[in-house]
Coordinates of N, CA and C in Angstrom, one line a residue:
X1 N 2.1 0.8 -2.8 CA 2.8 0.9 -1.8 C 4.1 -0.3 -1.6
X2 N 5.5 -0.1 -0.9 CA 6.6 0.0 0.7 C 6.6 -0.1 1.7
X3 N 7.0 -0.2 3.1 CA 6.6 0.2 3.7 C 8.1 -0.8 4.7
X4 N 9.0 0.2 5.0 CA 10.1 -1.3 6.0 C 10.1 -2.4 5.3
X5 N 10.2 -2.5 3.7 CA 10.5 -4.4 2.5 C 9.3 -4.7 2.3
X6 N 8.4 -4.2 3.2 CA 7.5 -5.2 3.1 C 6.6 -3.8 1.8
X7 N 5.4 -4.6 0.8 CA 4.3 -4.3 -0.3 C 3.9 -4.4 0.3
X8 N 2.6 -3.6 -0.3 CA 1.4 -4.2 -0.5 C 1.4 -3.9 -1.6
X9 N -0.3 -4.9 -1.9 CA -1.1 -4.1 -3.8 C -2.9 -4.4 -2.2
X10 N -2.6 -3.1 -3.5 CA -4.3 -2.1 -3.1 C -5.3 -2.4 -4.1
X11 N -6.9 -2.6 -3.7 CA -7.2 -2.6 -4.4 C -8.5 -1.4 -4.4
X12 N -9.8 -1.3 -4.8 CA -11.0 0.0 -4.2 C -11.8 -1.5 -4.8
X13 N -13.0 -1.6 -3.8 CA -13.8 -2.3 -3.7 C -15.1 -1.2 -3.6
X14 N -15.4 -1.5 -4.9 CA -16.7 -0.9 -5.0 C -17.7 -0.7 -4.1
X15 N -17.9 -3.0 -3.5 CA -19.2 -2.6 -2.5 C -19.7 -2.2 -1.4
X16 N -18.1 -1.6 -1.4 CA -18.5 -1.2 0.1 C -18.0 0.2 0.1
X17 N -16.4 0.7 -1.1 CA -16.5 2.4 -1.6 C -15.1 2.4 -0.7
X18 N -14.4 2.0 -0.6 CA -12.6 1.9 0.0 C -12.1 1.2 -0.8
X19 N -10.8 1.3 0.3 CA -9.6 1.4 -0.6 C -8.8 -0.1 0.0
X20 N -9.2 -0.5 -0.3 CA -8.7 -2.5 0.2 C -6.9 -3.1 0.9
X21 N -6.2 -3.0 1.3 CA -5.3 -4.2 0.6 C -4.4 -4.5 2.2
X22 N -2.7 -5.3 1.2 CA -3.2 -6.5 1.7 C -1.7 -6.9 1.5
X23 N -0.5 -7.6 2.6 CA 0.5 -6.9 2.0 C 1.0 -8.4 0.9
X24 N 1.8 -7.5 0.5 CA 1.7 -9.5 -0.5 C 3.4 -10.0 -0.7
X25 N 4.5 -10.1 0.3 CA 6.2 -9.7 0.3 C 6.7 -11.3 1.2
X26 N 5.0 -11.1 2.2 CA 5.4 -12.0 3.1 C 4.9 -13.6 3.2
X27 N 4.6 -13.9 2.7 CA 4.9 -15.8 2.3 C 3.7 -16.0 2.3
X28 N 2.4 -16.8 2.0 CA 1.3 -17.5 0.9 C 0.2 -16.4 1.9
X29 N 0.3 -16.3 3.7 CA -1.1 -15.6 3.3 C 0.3 -14.3 4.5
X30 N -1.2 -13.2 4.0 CA -0.6 -12.0 4.4 C -0.4 -11.3 5.5
X31 N 1.1 -11.0 6.0 CA 0.6 -10.5 7.3 C -0.1 -9.3 8.4
X32 N -0.8 -8.8 6.6 CA -2.2 -8.0 6.7 C -2.5 -7.3 5.4
X33 N -4.0 -7.1 7.3 CA -5.0 -6.4 5.5 C -4.9 -5.0 6.0
X34 N -5.8 -3.9 5.3 CA -6.4 -2.6 6.0 C -6.9 -2.2 4.8
X35 N -7.6 -0.6 5.0 CA -8.8 -0.3 4.4 C -8.7 0.7 4.8
X36 N -9.3 1.7 3.7 CA -9.2 3.6 4.2 C -9.6 4.0 2.9
X37 N -10.0 5.0 3.2 CA -11.2 6.3 1.6 C -10.7 7.1 0.7
X38 N -9.5 6.7 0.5 CA -8.6 7.4 0.0 C -6.7 7.2 0.1
X39 N -6.5 7.7 -0.1 CA -5.1 7.2 -1.5 C -3.6 6.6 0.3
X40 N -3.9 8.5 0.8 CA -3.0 9.1 2.1 C -3.2 8.1 3.7
X41 N -5.3 8.0 3.3 CA -5.3 7.0 4.6 C -5.1 5.8 4.5
X42 N -5.6 5.2 3.1 CA -4.6 3.3 2.8 C -3.1 3.8 3.6
X43 N -2.5 4.7 2.6 CA -0.9 4.9 3.2 C -0.6 4.4 4.7
X44 N -1.2 5.2 5.0 CA -0.9 5.8 6.4 C -1.2 4.1 7.1
X45 N -2.7 3.6 7.2 CA -2.9 1.9 7.4 C -1.9 0.8 7.2
X46 N -1.4 0.8 6.2 CA -1.1 -0.4 5.4 C 0.7 0.3 7.3
X47 N 0.6 1.4 6.5 CA 2.7 2.4 7.5 C 1.9 1.7 9.0
X48 N 1.2 1.9 9.4 CA 0.4 0.6 10.8 C 0.2 -0.5 11.6
X49 N -0.2 -0.8 10.3 CA -0.8 -2.7 10.5 C 1.2 -2.9 10.4
X50 N 1.5 -2.4 9.2 CA 3.0 -3.2 9.5 C 4.6 -2.8 11.2
X51 N 4.1 -1.8 11.6 CA 4.6 -1.3 12.7 C 3.5 -2.3 14.0
X52 N 2.5 -2.4 13.4 CA 1.9 -3.5 14.8 C 2.2 -4.9 15.3
X53 N 2.3 -4.9 13.5 CA 3.3 -6.8 13.3 C 4.1 -6.5 14.0
X54 N 5.0 -6.4 13.9 CA 6.2 -6.2 13.8 C 6.5 -6.0 15.7
X55 N 5.9 -4.9 16.4 CA 5.4 -4.6 17.9 C 4.9 -6.4 18.0
X56 N 3.8 -6.5 17.5 CA 3.7 -7.6 18.0 C 3.9 -9.3 18.4
X57 N 5.3 -9.1 16.9 CA 5.9 -10.2 17.6 C 7.0 -9.5 18.1
X58 N 7.3 -8.9 19.1 CA 8.7 -8.4 19.2 C 7.7 -8.6 20.9
X59 N 6.4 -8.6 20.8 CA 7.1 -8.5 22.4 C 6.0 -9.9 22.8
X60 N 6.1 -10.6 21.4 CA 6.2 -12.0 21.6 C 6.6 -13.3 21.9
X61 N 7.8 -12.4 20.8 CA 8.7 -13.8 20.8 C 9.5 -14.3 19.4
X62 N 8.5 -14.2 19.5 CA 8.7 -14.5 18.0 C 9.3 -13.7 16.2
X63 N 10.2 -14.3 15.9 CA 10.6 -13.9 14.1 C 9.6 -13.4 13.2
X64 N 9.4 -12.0 12.4 CA 8.3 -11.7 12.3 C 8.9 -12.5 10.5
X65 N 7.4 -12.1 9.6 CA 7.4 -13.4 8.3 C 8.4 -11.8 7.9
X66 N 9.1 -12.4 7.7 CA 10.3 -11.4 6.3 C 10.1 -11.2 5.3
X67 N 10.0 -10.1 4.5 CA 10.1 -10.3 3.6 C 10.6 -10.9 2.5
X68 N 10.5 -10.8 1.1 CA 11.5 -12.1 0.3 C 12.2 -12.2 0.9
X69 N 13.3 -13.8 0.7 CA 14.7 -13.8 1.5 C 15.5 -13.4 1.1
X70 N 15.4 -13.9 -0.6 CA 16.6 -13.7 -2.1 C 16.5 -15.2 -2.1
X71 N 16.7 -15.9 -1.5 CA 16.2 -17.6 -2.0 C 15.2 -18.6 -2.5
X72 N 15.4 -19.1 -3.2 CA 14.8 -19.7 -3.5 C 14.8 -21.0 -4.4
X73 N 14.3 -22.3 -3.9 CA 14.2 -23.4 -4.4 C 13.1 -23.5 -5.6
X74 N 14.5 -24.3 -6.2 CA 13.6 -24.6 -8.3 C 13.3 -25.6 -8.1
X75 N 12.6 -26.2 -8.7 CA 12.1 -28.3 -9.6 C 12.0 -27.4 -10.7
X76 N 13.3 -28.0 -12.0 CA 13.5 -27.6 -13.3 C 12.8 -29.7 -13.8
X77 N 13.2 -30.2 -13.6 CA 12.8 -31.3 -13.7 C 14.1 -31.8 -14.3
X78 N 14.9 -32.4 -14.4 CA 16.2 -33.2 -15.3 C 17.2 -32.9 -16.2
X79 N 15.7 -33.1 -17.3 CA 16.8 -32.8 -18.3 C 16.4 -30.7 -18.5
X80 N 16.1 -30.1 -18.3 CA 15.5 -29.0 -18.1 C 16.5 -28.3 -17.5
X81 N 17.2 -29.0 -16.8 CA 18.0 -28.9 -15.1 C 19.0 -28.5 -16.3
X82 N 19.6 -30.1 -17.2 CA 21.2 -30.3 -17.1 C 21.2 -28.9 -18.4
X83 N 20.1 -28.3 -19.7 CA 19.9 -27.6 -20.3 C 20.7 -26.7 -20.5
X84 N 19.9 -26.1 -18.8 CA 20.3 -25.2 -18.3 C 21.6 -25.0 -17.8
X85 N 22.4 -26.0 -17.2 CA 24.0 -26.6 -17.1 C 24.2 -26.3 -17.5
X86 N 23.7 -26.5 -19.1 CA 25.0 -26.6 -20.5 C 24.6 -24.6 -20.5
X87 N 24.3 -24.5 -20.7 CA 23.8 -22.4 -21.9 C 25.3 -21.9 -20.1
X88 N 24.9 -22.2 -19.0 CA 25.6 -21.5 -18.3 C 26.9 -21.6 -18.4
X89 N 27.5 -23.5 -18.9 CA 28.6 -23.1 -19.1 C 29.0 -23.0 -20.6
X90 N 28.0 -22.7 -20.6 CA 29.4 -22.5 -22.5 C 29.5 -21.6 -22.4
X91 N 28.7 -20.1 -21.2 CA 29.0 -18.8 -21.1 C 29.4 -18.5 -20.5
X92 N 30.8 -19.3 -19.8 CA 30.9 -18.6 -18.8 C 31.1 -17.7 -17.3
X93 N 29.7 -19.1 -15.9 CA 29.2 -18.5 -15.6 C 28.3 -19.8 -14.9
X94 N 27.7 -19.4 -13.8 CA 27.1 -20.5 -12.8 C 26.2 -20.6 -13.2
X95 N 25.2 -21.7 -13.0 CA 24.3 -21.9 -13.0 C 23.6 -20.7 -12.6
X96 N 23.9 -20.8 -11.7 CA 23.1 -19.9 -10.0 C 22.9 -18.3 -10.8
X97 N 24.3 -17.2 -11.6 CA 24.1 -16.8 -12.5 C 23.6 -16.7 -14.1
X98 N 23.2 -17.2 -14.3 CA 22.4 -17.2 -15.8 C 20.9 -17.4 -15.5
X99 N 20.4 -18.3 -14.2 CA 18.7 -18.0 -13.8 C 18.8 -16.6 -13.4
X100 N 19.8 -16.1 -12.0 CA 19.7 -15.7 -11.9 C 19.0 -13.8 -13.1
X101 N 20.0 -14.0 -14.2 CA 19.5 -12.9 -15.0 C 18.3 -12.8 -15.8
X102 N 18.8 -14.7 -16.9 CA 17.8 -14.9 -16.7 C 16.0 -14.4 -16.2
X103 N 15.5 -14.7 -14.7 CA 14.9 -13.9 -14.6 C 15.0 -12.3 -14.6
X104 N 16.0 -11.6 -14.1 CA 16.3 -10.0 -14.3 C 15.4 -10.0 -15.8
X105 N 16.1 -10.8 -16.9 CA 15.6 -10.1 -18.7 C 14.4 -10.5 -18.3
X106 N 13.1 -11.2 -17.6 CA 12.2 -12.0 -18.1 C 11.4 -10.8 -17.2
X107 N 11.7 -10.5 -15.7 CA 11.3 -9.5 -14.6 C 11.1 -8.2 -15.1
X108 N 12.3 -8.2 -16.4 CA 12.0 -6.1 -16.6 C 11.0 -6.3 -17.4
X109 N 10.4 -7.2 -18.5 CA 9.5 -7.0 -19.8 C 8.7 -6.2 -18.8

């Protein structure tokens, strides 16, 4: 599920008979968790959790954790870095463009 740029994972918790969800694209710890007994309810709880989180941040004067920013720092090691740079150069593109294309290809599978 997606709402205001945030993405949720939802699983069925058989031990309590509920759909349990959490926000997955806001850093290492979920900013919100929620649960309901049906799909409509879990969607409503997800959206309400995000709205409450954003309102709380605004009220407290803090920046909310944003969904993924689009910036990623990589540690490739010098050998892989060199090989990637040479591949990008051979194709006449920047290393950033080459890496982005490689990630897009893998992520689309």
